[in-house]
CSV table of C-alpha atoms in Angstrom, one decimal:
chain,number,residue,atom,x,y,z
A,1,GLU,CA,4.3,13.2,10.1
A,2,ASN,CA,3.7,13.0,6.4
A,3,GLY,CA,2.2,16.4,5.4
A,4,ARG,CA,1.6,15.1,1.9
A,5,LEU,CA,-0.7,12.4,3.2
A,6,ALA,CA,-2.7,14.9,5.1
A,7,THR,CA,-3.4,16.8,1.9
A,8,LEU,CA,-4.2,13.7,0.0
A,9,ARG,CA,-6.9,12.6,2.5
A,10,THR,CA,-9.0,15.6,1.5
A,11,GLY,CA,-8.1,15.5,-2.2
A,12,PRO,CA,-8.7,13.1,-5.0
A,13,GLN,CA,-7.0,9.7,-5.0
A,14,ILE,CA,-3.6,9.4,-6.6
A,15,LYS,CA,-3.7,8.0,-10.1
A,16,LEU,CA,-1.0,6.1,-11.9
A,17,GLY,CA,1.1,8.3,-14.3
A,18,GLY,CA,0.8,11.4,-12.0
A,19,GLU,CA,3.6,13.5,-10.9
A,20,GLU,CA,6.0,11.6,-8.6
A,21,TRP,CA,6.4,13.2,-5.2
A,22,PRO,CA,9.0,11.3,-3.2
A,23,ASN,CA,9.0,12.5,0.4
A,24,SER,CA,11.9,10.5,1.8
A,25,PHE,CA,15.2,8.9,0.7
A,26,TYR,CA,13.4,5.6,0.6
A,27,ALA,CA,10.8,7.0,-1.8
A,28,VAL,CA,13.5,8.5,-3.9
A,29,SER,CA,15.1,5.1,-4.3
A,30,LYS,CA,11.8,3.6,-5.3
A,31,THR,CA,11.1,6.2,-7.9
A,32,PHE,CA,14.7,6.0,-9.2
A,33,GLY,CA,14.3,2.2,-9.7
A,34,GLU,CA,11.0,2.7,-11.5
A,35,SER,CA,12.5,5.4,-13.7
A,36,LEU,CA,15.5,3.1,-14.5
A,37,LEU,CA,13.1,0.3,-15.5
A,38,ARG,CA,11.1,2.7,-17.7
A,39,LEU,CA,14.4,3.9,-19.3
A,40,TYR,CA,15.7,0.4,-20.1
A,41,SER,CA,12.3,-0.6,-21.5
A,42,ALA,CA,12.3,2.4,-23.8
A,43,VAL,CA,16.0,2.6,-24.8
A,44,GLN,CA,16.9,-1.1,-25.0
A,45,GLY,CA,13.6,-2.0,-26.7
A,46,HIS,CA,13.7,-5.7,-25.7
A,47,TYR,CA,12.9,-5.2,-22.0
A,48,ASP,CA,9.3,-5.2,-20.8
A,49,GLY,CA,8.8,-3.8,-17.4
A,50,ILE,CA,6.1,-3.7,-14.8
A,51,ALA,CA,6.7,-1.7,-11.7
A,52,VAL,CA,4.6,-2.9,-8.8
A,53,ARG,CA,4.1,-0.3,-6.0
A,54,ILE,CA,3.6,-2.7,-3.1
A,55,GLY,CA,1.7,-1.5,0.0
A,56,TRP,CA,2.4,-2.4,3.6
A,57,ILE,CA,2.1,-6.2,4.2
A,58,GLN,CA,1.6,-7.4,7.8
A,59,PHE,CA,0.6,-10.7,9.3
A,60,ASP,CA,-3.0,-11.6,8.3
A,61,ASP,CA,-3.6,-13.0,11.8
A,62,PRO,CA,-4.1,-9.9,14.0
A,63,ALA,CA,-3.1,-11.9,17.1
A,64,LYS,CA,0.4,-12.2,15.6
A,65,ALA,CA,0.6,-8.6,14.2
A,66,PRO,CA,2.7,-6.3,16.3
A,67,LEU,CA,1.4,-2.8,15.7
A,68,PRO,CA,4.2,-0.2,15.2
A,69,LEU,CA,4.7,1.8,18.4
A,70,SER,CA,4.5,4.9,16.2
A,71,TRP,CA,0.8,4.0,15.8
A,72,ASP,CA,0.2,6.8,18.2
A,73,THR,CA,0.4,9.5,15.5
A,74,PRO,CA,-2.8,10.1,13.5
A,75,ALA,CA,-0.9,10.5,10.3
A,76,HIS,CA,0.9,7.2,10.7
A,77,ARG,CA,-2.4,5.4,11.5
A,78,GLU,CA,-3.9,6.9,8.4
A,79,TYR,CA,-0.9,6.0,6.2
A,80,LEU,CA,-0.9,2.4,7.3
A,81,ARG,CA,-4.6,2.0,6.7
A,82,ALA,CA,-4.3,3.6,3.3
A,83,VAL,CA,-1.5,1.3,2.0
A,84,TRP,CA,-2.2,-1.9,3.8
A,85,LEU,CA,-2.0,-5.1,1.6
A,86,SER,CA,-3.3,-8.4,2.8
A,87,LYS,CA,-1.4,-11.6,2.0
A,88,ARG,CA,-4.5,-12.9,0.1
A,89,ASP,CA,-4.5,-9.7,-2.1
A,90,ALA,CA,-0.7,-9.8,-2.5
A,91,HIS,CA,-1.1,-13.4,-3.8
A,92,GLY,CA,-3.9,-12.3,-6.1
A,93,TYR,CA,-1.8,-9.5,-7.6
A,94,PHE,CA,1.2,-11.7,-8.2
A,95,GLN,CA,-0.9,-14.4,-9.7
A,96,ALA,CA,-2.5,-11.8,-12.1
A,97,LEU,CA,1.0,-10.5,-13.0
A,98,LEU,CA,2.3,-13.9,-13.8
A,99,ALA,CA,-0.8,-14.6,-15.9
A,100,LEU,CA,-0.3,-11.6,-18.2
A,101,PRO,CA,0.4,-12.4,-21.8
A,102,LEU,CA,3.9,-11.5,-22.9
A,103,PRO,CA,3.9,-8.6,-25.4
A,104,ASP,CA,4.9,-9.3,-29.0
A,105,CYS,CA,7.4,-6.5,-29.0
A,106,GLY,CA,9.7,-5.3,-26.3
A,107,GLY,CA,9.9,-1.9,-24.8
A,108,SER,CA,6.6,-1.8,-22.9
A,109,PHE,CA,6.4,-0.3,-19.4
A,110,ASN,CA,3.5,-0.3,-16.9
A,111,ALA,CA,3.1,0.5,-13.3
A,112,CYS,CA,0.4,-0.7,-10.9
A,113,TRP,CA,-0.5,-0.2,-7.3
A,114,ALA,CA,-0.7,-3.3,-5.0
A,115,THR,CA,-2.8,-2.4,-2.0
A,116,SER,CA,-6.0,-4.0,-0.6
A,117,ASN,CA,-9.4,-2.4,-1.3
A,118,ASN,CA,-9.0,-0.1,1.7
A,119,GLY,CA,-11.7,2.3,2.9
A,120,HIS,CA,-9.0,5.0,3.6
A,121,ALA,CA,-7.2,4.4,0.2
A,122,VAL,CA,-5.3,7.3,-1.3
A,123,PHE,CA,-4.4,5.4,-4.5
A,124,ASP,CA,-6.9,4.9,-7.3
A,125,LEU,CA,-6.9,1.2,-8.1
A,126,ASP,CA,-9.1,1.4,-11.2
A,127,GLU,CA,-6.2,1.4,-13.8
A,128,THR,CA,-4.5,-1.5,-11.9
A,129,VAL,CA,-7.8,-3.5,-11.9
A,130,ASP,CA,-8.2,-2.8,-15.6
A,131,PHE,CA,-4.6,-3.8,-16.4
A,132,LEU,CA,-4.3,-6.9,-14.2
A,133,LYS,CA,-7.9,-8.0,-14.2
A,134,TYR,CA,-7.6,-8.5,-10.4
A,135,ARG,CA,-9.8,-6.7,-7.9
A,136,PRO,CA,-8.4,-6.8,-4.3
A,137,GLN,CA,-10.7,-8.6,-1.8
A,138,ASP,CA,-9.7,-7.3,1.6
A,139,ASN,CA,-10.1,-4.0,3.5
A,140,ALA,CA,-7.7,-2.6,6.1
A,141,GLU,CA,-10.5,-1.6,8.4
A,142,ASP,CA,-11.4,-5.2,9.1
A,143,PHE,CA,-7.8,-6.0,9.9
A,144,PHE,CA,-7.1,-3.0,12.1
A,145,VAL,CA,-10.3,-3.3,14.2
A,146,SER,CA,-9.1,-6.8,15.1
A,147,ALA,CA,-5.4,-5.9,15.4
A,148,CYS,CA,-6.1,-3.1,17.9
A,149,HIS,CA,-7.7,-5.5,20.2
A,150,SER,CA,-5.6,-8.6,19.8
A,151,SER,CA,-2.1,-7.5,18.7
A,152,PRO,CA,0.8,-8.8,21.0
A,153,ASN,CA,1.7,-5.2,21.8
A,154,ALA,CA,-1.8,-3.7,21.7
A,155,LYS,CA,-1.7,-2.5,25.3
A,156,ASP,CA,1.7,-0.7,24.7
A,157,VAL,CA,0.3,0.9,21.5
A,158,GLN,CA,-2.9,1.9,23.3
A,159,ARG,CA,-0.9,3.3,26.2
A,160,ASN,CA,1.3,5.4,23.8
A,161,ALA,CA,-1.7,6.5,21.9
A,162,GLY,CA,-4.0,7.3,24.8
A,163,ALA,CA,-6.9,6.3,22.5
A,164,VAL,CA,-6.8,4.3,19.3
A,165,GLU,CA,-9.5,5.0,16.7
A,166,VAL,CA,-10.2,2.4,14.1
A,167,ALA,CA,-13.1,2.5,11.7
A,168,GLY,CA,-14.9,5.1,13.8
A,169,VAL,CA,-14.5,3.0,17.0
A,170,SER,CA,-12.5,4.6,19.8
A,171,LYS,CA,-10.8,2.4,22.4
A,172,THR,CA,-9.3,4.4,25.3
A,173,SER,CA,-6.5,2.9,27.3
A,174,ALA,CA,-7.0,2.3,31.0
């Protein structure tokens, strides 16, 4: 379980530019890559960099979306609902990135979140919306309510979980 996520759910949303807090080797590799891009932007002076912190993308059609079997842990359910990114919003983010004007001078660096407008969000999207001029349209709650009832492995997930709670609705396995 991600202890950091548990504390984030009760605290303020994470803003860009805050202290990096990698909690796995995967997260360390992501922050290293972002730091390297920031270094090249600053030192080389002719690189402009935008680090996109992409959330969890799954099929948009819940009937095709196999839920992870680790869905049975509350921390994992919360995490996936917090970082979910619909394909429509992914498309919107990348369209906005491609439409950004190129800076006149090199050496700029920006970071942005790429998640949908989720009710359980742990990331503050305000700076990203201001920078990209794109506001995400979708919400994880709508997706997960449907996915828990129509996923190809929904019965296995529900059996492992005993009860799956989504958006305040509890569905107990038989």
